[in-house]
Amino acid sequence: AKRCLQCQCLECVKVCTYLERFGAYPKRYARDIYNNESIVMGTRHANKLINSCSLCGLCEEVCPHDFAMQDLCLEARRSMVRRGKMPPSAHEFTLLDMEFSRSDRFALARHQPGRTAGARVFFPGCQLCASAPRQVRRAYDHLCRSFPDGMGLILGCCGAPAYWAGEEAGFQREVDTLRDKWIGLGRPTVILACSTCYRMFKENLTEIPIFSLWNVLEDIGLPEGESHVGSSPLAVHDPCTTRREPEIQESVRRLLARLKMPVEELRLSREKTECCGYGGLMQDANPALAREVVAQRAKESALDYVTYCAVCRDNLASAGKRTAHLLDLIFPDPAEKDPASRKRPGWSQRQENRARLKDGLLNELWG
């Protein structure tokens, strides 16, 4: 009853391309979504509104009364899926890609080569493996050298696409699969490279002890003589899934300082960072809006960007923005002299990269 029921300040609309492009504001959107939910038969006019939200939470962050458009859209998706009212085409592409990640082409759970137990396991996430498989391999090698008590490896998906799509059964299946793999490896501490994976584990696998790779690298140190050292300032793009994770954001900035990389903050950063257009499966439901969102983010600064999410990096690169992933700087590819110019792999190449990474690891490390 204490919430602002008039909803007229438009603070959220000022910072969210999604809210602005549909031509209204949350009070109106809430009514449209309710009407969409109430239809028994007929055209559901708010489907695109419901499915276009990136679920990033920026609206709640800037709203004086904490109105969370993302909660409304996610619950509407779940309700429509439960009742068989969600068009399969809305999120099908990325859900099929998730199935690839959980298939034998990519999925893997093993102890460190030569060991039958280990205190820790590395979970790089499916899209980092799809975007930068060489850096994943080198990060794993560095972790193995740094932890003598064993460093296992899990390849797979955290289930975020199913979560975003409102596919509760599919998401729970993925959570149960990850829990079983973790138990099978002896309940180790999990080190996560992807901030979306970190959020999925933190909120849905609460019994698993987790650390962000960036916090871990700050503790154990960077590999000597390998890192890329630059002099030009970079603008830091924080993934939207780190909005409530200031310790991860700070670790990233301290790692960049160790690399002697001068950095600048974007106008919307840290707890008010913007989504890259991939979150919430916006790219599936509304590709034109997703392109507009990432283009808007790309032009916030004339500087090259650095980020620590593989999808953010690739989306920004697709918009023509020179962007490096933090692992590009810590474990530079000798064949890539200019990390910020690395091209975004296409979707077929992303699956190929995952499959080749698994095959290479099995052959070279586990024989």
Short mmCIF file of N, CA, C and O in Angstrom, two decimals, residues 32-47 80 83 85:
data_model
loop_
_atom_site.label_atom_id
_atom_site.label_comp_id
_atom_site.label_asym_id
_atom_site.label_seq_id
_atom_site.Cartn_x
_atom_site.Cartn_y
_atom_site.Cartn_z
N ASP A 32 -1.44 -4.18 -19.22
CA ASP A 32 -1.40 -4.94 -20.47
C ASP A 32 -1.06 -6.41 -20.22
O ASP A 32 -1.64 -7.31 -20.84
N ILE A 33 -0.10 -6.64 -19.32
CA ILE A 33 0.30 -8.02 -19.02
C ILE A 33 -0.83 -8.76 -18.31
O ILE A 33 -1.12 -9.93 -18.59
N TYR A 34 -1.53 -8.07 -17.40
CA TYR A 34 -2.67 -8.69 -16.73
C TYR A 34 -3.75 -9.07 -17.74
O TYR A 34 -4.32 -10.18 -17.71
N ASN A 35 -4.04 -8.15 -18.66
CA ASN A 35 -5.04 -8.45 -19.68
C ASN A 35 -4.61 -9.63 -20.55
O ASN A 35 -5.43 -10.48 -20.93
N ASN A 36 -3.33 -9.70 -20.88
CA ASN A 36 -2.80 -10.80 -21.66
C ASN A 36 -2.99 -12.13 -20.93
O ASN A 36 -3.33 -13.15 -21.53
N GLU A 37 -2.76 -12.10 -19.62
CA GLU A 37 -2.92 -13.30 -18.80
C GLU A 37 -4.38 -13.75 -18.74
O GLU A 37 -4.66 -14.94 -18.62
N SER A 38 -5.32 -12.79 -18.81
CA SER A 38 -6.73 -13.10 -18.59
C SER A 38 -7.43 -13.66 -19.82
O SER A 38 -8.54 -14.18 -19.72
N ILE A 39 -6.79 -13.54 -20.99
CA ILE A 39 -7.42 -14.00 -22.22
C ILE A 39 -7.53 -15.53 -22.22
O ILE A 39 -6.56 -16.23 -22.01
N VAL A 40 -8.72 -16.03 -22.43
CA VAL A 40 -8.93 -17.47 -22.55
C VAL A 40 -8.70 -17.91 -23.99
O VAL A 40 -8.01 -18.88 -24.27
N MET A 41 -9.29 -17.18 -24.92
CA MET A 41 -9.10 -17.45 -26.34
C MET A 41 -8.90 -16.11 -27.05
O MET A 41 -9.41 -15.08 -26.61
N GLY A 42 -8.18 -16.12 -28.15
CA GLY A 42 -7.98 -14.89 -28.90
C GLY A 42 -6.52 -14.49 -28.96
O GLY A 42 -5.63 -15.22 -28.53
N THR A 43 -6.27 -13.30 -29.50
CA THR A 43 -4.91 -12.81 -29.71
C THR A 43 -4.33 -12.24 -28.42
O THR A 43 -4.97 -11.42 -27.75
N ARG A 44 -3.13 -12.66 -28.10
CA ARG A 44 -2.44 -12.15 -26.91
C ARG A 44 -1.50 -11.04 -27.35
O ARG A 44 -0.37 -11.28 -27.76
N HIS A 45 -1.96 -9.81 -27.23
CA HIS A 45 -1.24 -8.68 -27.78
C HIS A 45 0.02 -8.32 -27.00
O HIS A 45 0.87 -7.59 -27.52
N ALA A 46 0.17 -8.79 -25.77
CA ALA A 46 1.33 -8.40 -24.95
C ALA A 46 2.45 -9.44 -24.95
O ALA A 46 3.40 -9.32 -24.19
N ASN A 47 2.35 -10.45 -25.80
CA ASN A 47 3.40 -11.48 -25.82
C ASN A 47 4.78 -10.89 -26.07
O ASN A 47 5.76 -11.22 -25.40
N MET A 80 2.47 -18.59 -18.64
CA MET A 80 2.10 -18.97 -20.00
C MET A 80 2.66 -20.33 -20.38
O MET A 80 2.00 -21.12 -21.05
N ARG A 83 0.62 -23.09 -18.68
CA ARG A 83 -0.72 -23.27 -19.27
C ARG A 83 -0.67 -23.59 -20.76
O ARG A 83 -1.71 -23.68 -21.40
N LYS A 85 0.47 -21.71 -23.17
CA LYS A 85 0.11 -20.53 -23.96
C LYS A 85 1.33 -19.79 -24.52
O LYS A 85 1.16 -18.79 -25.20
#
